[in-house]
Amino acid sequence: MKKSRLIIGNWKSYLGLADGIALAKALVDHHVPQANQIVVICPQFPLLGAISQVLPFHQQTSNGILLGSQDISAWDAGAHTGDVSHSLLSDLGCHYSIIGHSERRQGNQETDAMLKEKLVMAINNGITPIFCVGEPLNVYQSKQTLAFIEAQLTAVFSDFPAIPDQLIIAYEPIWAIGSNIIPRLSEIETVHQHINKALQQLFPVTPSESIRIIYGGSVNADNCKSMIQQPSVDGFLVGRASISELDFLSIIVNSNKEFTS
Ligand code: 13P
């Protein structure tokens, strides 16, 4: 089976209500679905309701624009002030969730144990996790990237109590986020292959088509063209460039392997 590629926009906390709705509407109006490609946007939590109203038809088609959240609760619905329940996410048509972004690991002190709970919750509630891994600059400079990433995967996925239908791993080197610097193509390929190998050992019964490995960190409409040609790059997690209509739509088109090759 051919793997569909993923272009995921992480809007972080950049856009407010009016800007978020305007961007979602513009994407709906101008997005041209590409073969074998899934497009997901991840707005801030309070925007999900309004944006789900903008995407109603898209959510029912396989080639539309789909909705994801930037985090997920580690608990079932109930007495968890400030959390958002999985059933509400599903009601809003939100079927993807970013988990373990480096900005949350660092800024919100999210631990491996917490991330494991979140991953299990997402999978048990039918939400596809977009699990982020990536090394800081000192680890990259000391050439310890592969061991660091493998440890991040093992910390959450060994003895994992759920079987994912679909799993997305986003390789986001921390030093590449917001810096306009990306790793060499060969480095990205090596890390993605290593992630693939580690996951095959951690999930021996999950078919390889169900696991996708995407790259994030300073992706733009230009550098995506060569990165998508790497055999183990299944798409992108895009930050700043996803809040510009023109940039995000260009990334969608330029990440069509058939088109660019
Ligand atoms: P930038 O694309 O702004 O570097 O952000 C990447 C990112 O953190 C996506 O999750």
XYZ file of C-alpha atoms and ligand atoms in Angstrom:
271
model
C 0.000 0.000 0.000
C 1.268 3.482 -0.869
C 1.748 5.729 2.165
C -0.037 9.048 1.990
C 2.168 11.995 2.848
C 1.236 14.460 5.553
C 1.516 18.231 5.569
C 0.653 19.434 9.049
C 0.449 23.077 10.077
C 1.254 23.800 13.731
C -0.192 27.253 14.277
C 1.274 27.369 17.822
C -0.222 30.437 19.573
C 0.338 32.775 16.637
C -3.201 33.411 15.405
C -6.216 34.921 17.183
C -9.881 34.367 16.371
C -10.311 36.630 13.350
C -6.940 35.754 11.766
C -7.406 32.034 12.397
C -10.855 31.919 10.823
C -9.678 34.034 7.881
C -6.734 31.703 7.236
C -8.877 28.568 7.509
C -11.391 30.039 5.040
C -8.641 31.032 2.627
C -7.135 27.537 2.778
C -10.530 25.942 2.161
C -11.094 28.217 -0.837
C -7.682 27.784 -2.446
C -6.417 24.347 -1.435
C -5.989 22.019 -4.379
C -5.918 18.430 -3.075
C -2.780 16.543 -4.105
C -2.660 12.812 -4.763
C -1.717 10.710 -1.726
C -1.506 13.687 0.572
C -3.258 14.562 3.839
C -3.318 18.163 5.066
C -3.943 18.924 8.741
C -4.068 22.255 10.575
C -3.570 22.506 14.343
C -4.917 25.793 15.755
C -4.979 26.822 19.415
C -7.643 24.983 21.457
C -10.179 27.847 21.672
C -10.130 28.181 17.880
C -11.007 24.539 17.190
C -14.780 25.065 17.440
C -14.871 28.022 15.068
C -12.494 26.394 12.601
C -14.368 23.107 12.606
C -17.339 25.150 11.317
C -15.202 26.342 8.417
C -14.101 22.818 7.482
C -17.306 20.745 7.692
C -17.165 19.172 4.252
C -13.435 18.809 4.335
C -13.597 16.616 7.395
C -15.705 14.090 5.548
C -13.420 13.739 2.577
C -10.072 12.048 2.407
C -8.484 14.862 0.427
C -9.710 17.866 2.381
C -8.134 19.866 5.192
C -8.370 18.062 8.524
C -8.141 19.304 12.081
C -5.641 18.516 14.833
C -4.955 19.791 18.350
C -1.593 20.957 19.689
C -1.801 18.826 22.825
C -4.091 16.273 24.451
C -5.301 15.476 27.943
C -3.617 12.634 29.824
C -6.920 11.860 31.580
C -10.433 10.720 30.852
C -13.123 13.402 30.934
C -13.968 14.521 34.446
C -12.459 16.622 37.209
C -9.484 17.993 35.250
C -9.661 21.775 35.250
C -8.103 23.333 32.183
C -7.969 20.092 30.185
C -9.941 19.367 27.014
C -11.738 16.023 26.805
C -11.094 13.575 23.977
C -14.800 13.272 23.272
C -15.031 17.036 22.728
C -12.072 16.859 20.346
C -13.823 14.083 18.434
C -17.096 16.070 18.387
C -15.166 18.882 16.721
C -13.795 16.510 14.096
C -10.305 16.795 15.521
C -8.638 13.469 14.712
C -4.943 14.313 15.160
C -3.007 15.572 18.140
C 0.535 16.877 18.496
C 2.120 15.246 21.561
C 5.494 16.003 23.110
C 6.453 19.084 21.114
C 9.805 20.364 22.386
C 8.184 23.668 23.334
C 5.881 21.773 25.714
C 8.580 19.417 26.965
C 10.672 22.466 27.872
C 8.150 25.198 28.671
C 5.585 22.981 30.405
C 7.956 20.414 31.934
C 6.225 17.516 30.187
C 7.905 14.281 31.208
C 8.210 10.984 29.353
C 5.749 9.407 31.796
C 3.197 12.128 31.075
C 3.734 11.832 27.332
C 3.215 8.077 27.472
C -0.166 8.652 29.210
C -1.117 11.163 26.531
C -0.137 8.799 23.726
C -2.187 5.967 25.216
C -5.180 8.291 25.693
C -4.986 9.522 22.109
C -4.776 6.030 20.663
C -7.547 4.641 22.879
C -9.793 7.501 21.802
C -9.188 7.154 18.070
C -6.984 10.236 17.773
C -3.801 9.836 15.712
C -0.758 11.054 17.661
C 1.845 13.260 16.038
C 4.632 12.461 18.477
C 7.569 14.885 18.384
C 11.169 13.930 18.981
C 14.333 15.933 18.399
C 17.697 16.745 19.860
C 19.103 20.008 21.268
C 22.098 21.638 19.589
C 24.735 20.257 21.974
C 23.563 16.699 21.298
C 23.692 17.327 17.543
C 27.163 18.853 17.791
C 28.464 15.920 19.811
C 27.005 13.510 17.195
C 24.719 11.785 19.702
C 21.503 12.437 17.774
C 20.587 8.827 16.973
C 21.043 7.610 20.544
C 19.107 10.621 21.882
C 16.136 10.060 19.563
C 16.088 6.333 20.217
C 16.011 7.029 23.964
C 13.081 9.426 23.483
C 11.160 6.716 21.602
C 12.014 3.925 23.998
C 11.075 6.074 27.013
C 7.464 6.232 25.875
C 6.933 3.207 23.635
C 8.592 0.329 25.463
C 5.953 -1.823 27.230
C 3.370 0.319 25.501
C -0.135 -0.784 26.524
C -1.950 0.136 23.273
C -1.613 -0.802 19.614
C -1.703 2.249 17.361
C -3.702 2.023 14.127
C -1.810 5.030 12.863
C 1.260 6.689 14.318
C 3.054 9.810 13.158
C 6.516 10.659 14.427
C 7.730 14.208 13.792
C 11.499 14.575 13.826
C 12.084 18.170 14.893
C 15.678 19.037 15.808
C 15.252 21.720 18.467
C 18.009 23.845 16.942
C 16.198 23.862 13.579
C 12.927 25.217 14.979
C 12.495 28.905 14.213
C 16.135 29.255 13.135
C 15.944 29.034 9.326
C 18.600 26.316 9.544
C 17.851 22.727 8.581
C 19.983 19.590 8.861
C 21.682 18.200 5.756
C 19.371 15.984 3.704
C 21.549 12.967 4.441
C 21.253 13.666 8.178
C 17.464 13.822 7.988
C 17.385 10.571 6.028
C 19.665 8.820 8.529
C 17.577 9.921 11.506
C 14.288 8.944 9.839
C 15.657 5.515 8.951
C 16.823 5.076 12.510
C 13.376 6.034 13.853
C 11.823 3.554 11.440
C 14.074 0.766 12.631
C 13.436 1.546 16.289
C 9.665 1.573 15.744
C 9.716 -1.729 13.905
C 11.244 -3.257 17.010
C 8.854 -1.480 19.370
C 5.732 -2.266 17.280
C 6.500 -5.507 15.418
C 2.856 -6.156 14.472
C 1.993 -2.648 13.262
C 2.250 -2.510 9.455
C 4.892 -0.098 8.230
C 2.287 1.806 6.126
C 0.606 2.815 9.394
C 3.680 4.618 10.645
C 4.782 7.872 9.067
C 7.853 9.892 9.869
C 7.695 13.570 9.072
C 10.240 16.356 9.437
C 9.741 19.693 11.236
C 11.950 22.744 11.810
C 12.199 25.760 9.461
C 10.328 24.032 6.627
C 9.503 26.481 3.849
C 8.110 26.456 0.318
C 11.578 26.064 -1.132
C 13.464 23.618 1.112
C 10.481 21.215 1.201
C 11.125 20.322 -2.473
C 14.385 18.522 -1.825
C 13.423 17.157 1.576
C 10.315 15.418 0.215
C 12.543 13.535 -2.245
C 14.227 11.718 0.644
C 12.851 8.171 0.688
C 11.973 8.184 4.385
C 10.458 11.663 4.620
C 6.682 11.180 4.719
C 5.799 14.847 5.039
C 6.259 17.900 7.239
C 5.245 19.555 10.480
C 5.304 23.236 9.616
C 5.390 26.115 12.120
C 5.744 29.738 10.975
C 5.195 29.008 7.284
C 1.835 27.384 8.088
C 0.305 30.694 9.189
C 0.831 32.260 5.768
C -1.754 31.180 3.203
C 0.668 31.516 0.321
C 3.553 29.728 2.031
C 1.446 26.854 3.336
C -0.333 26.292 0.012
C 3.046 26.389 -1.760
C 4.436 23.782 0.651
C 1.409 21.590 -0.062
C 1.998 21.779 -3.835
C 5.796 21.613 -3.649
C 5.651 18.543 -1.404
C 3.942 16.524 -4.072
C 6.689 14.031 -4.923
C 5.292 13.291 -8.368
C 5.092 16.999 -9.133
C 8.599 17.896 -8.001
C 10.491 14.847 -9.241
P 9.103 26.461 12.453
O 8.591 25.867 11.167
O 8.567 27.806 12.761
O 10.585 26.352 12.548
O 8.512 25.536 13.633
C 8.631 24.164 13.526
C 7.776 23.540 14.567
O 8.048 23.676 15.751
C 6.599 22.799 14.110
O 6.037 22.059 15.132
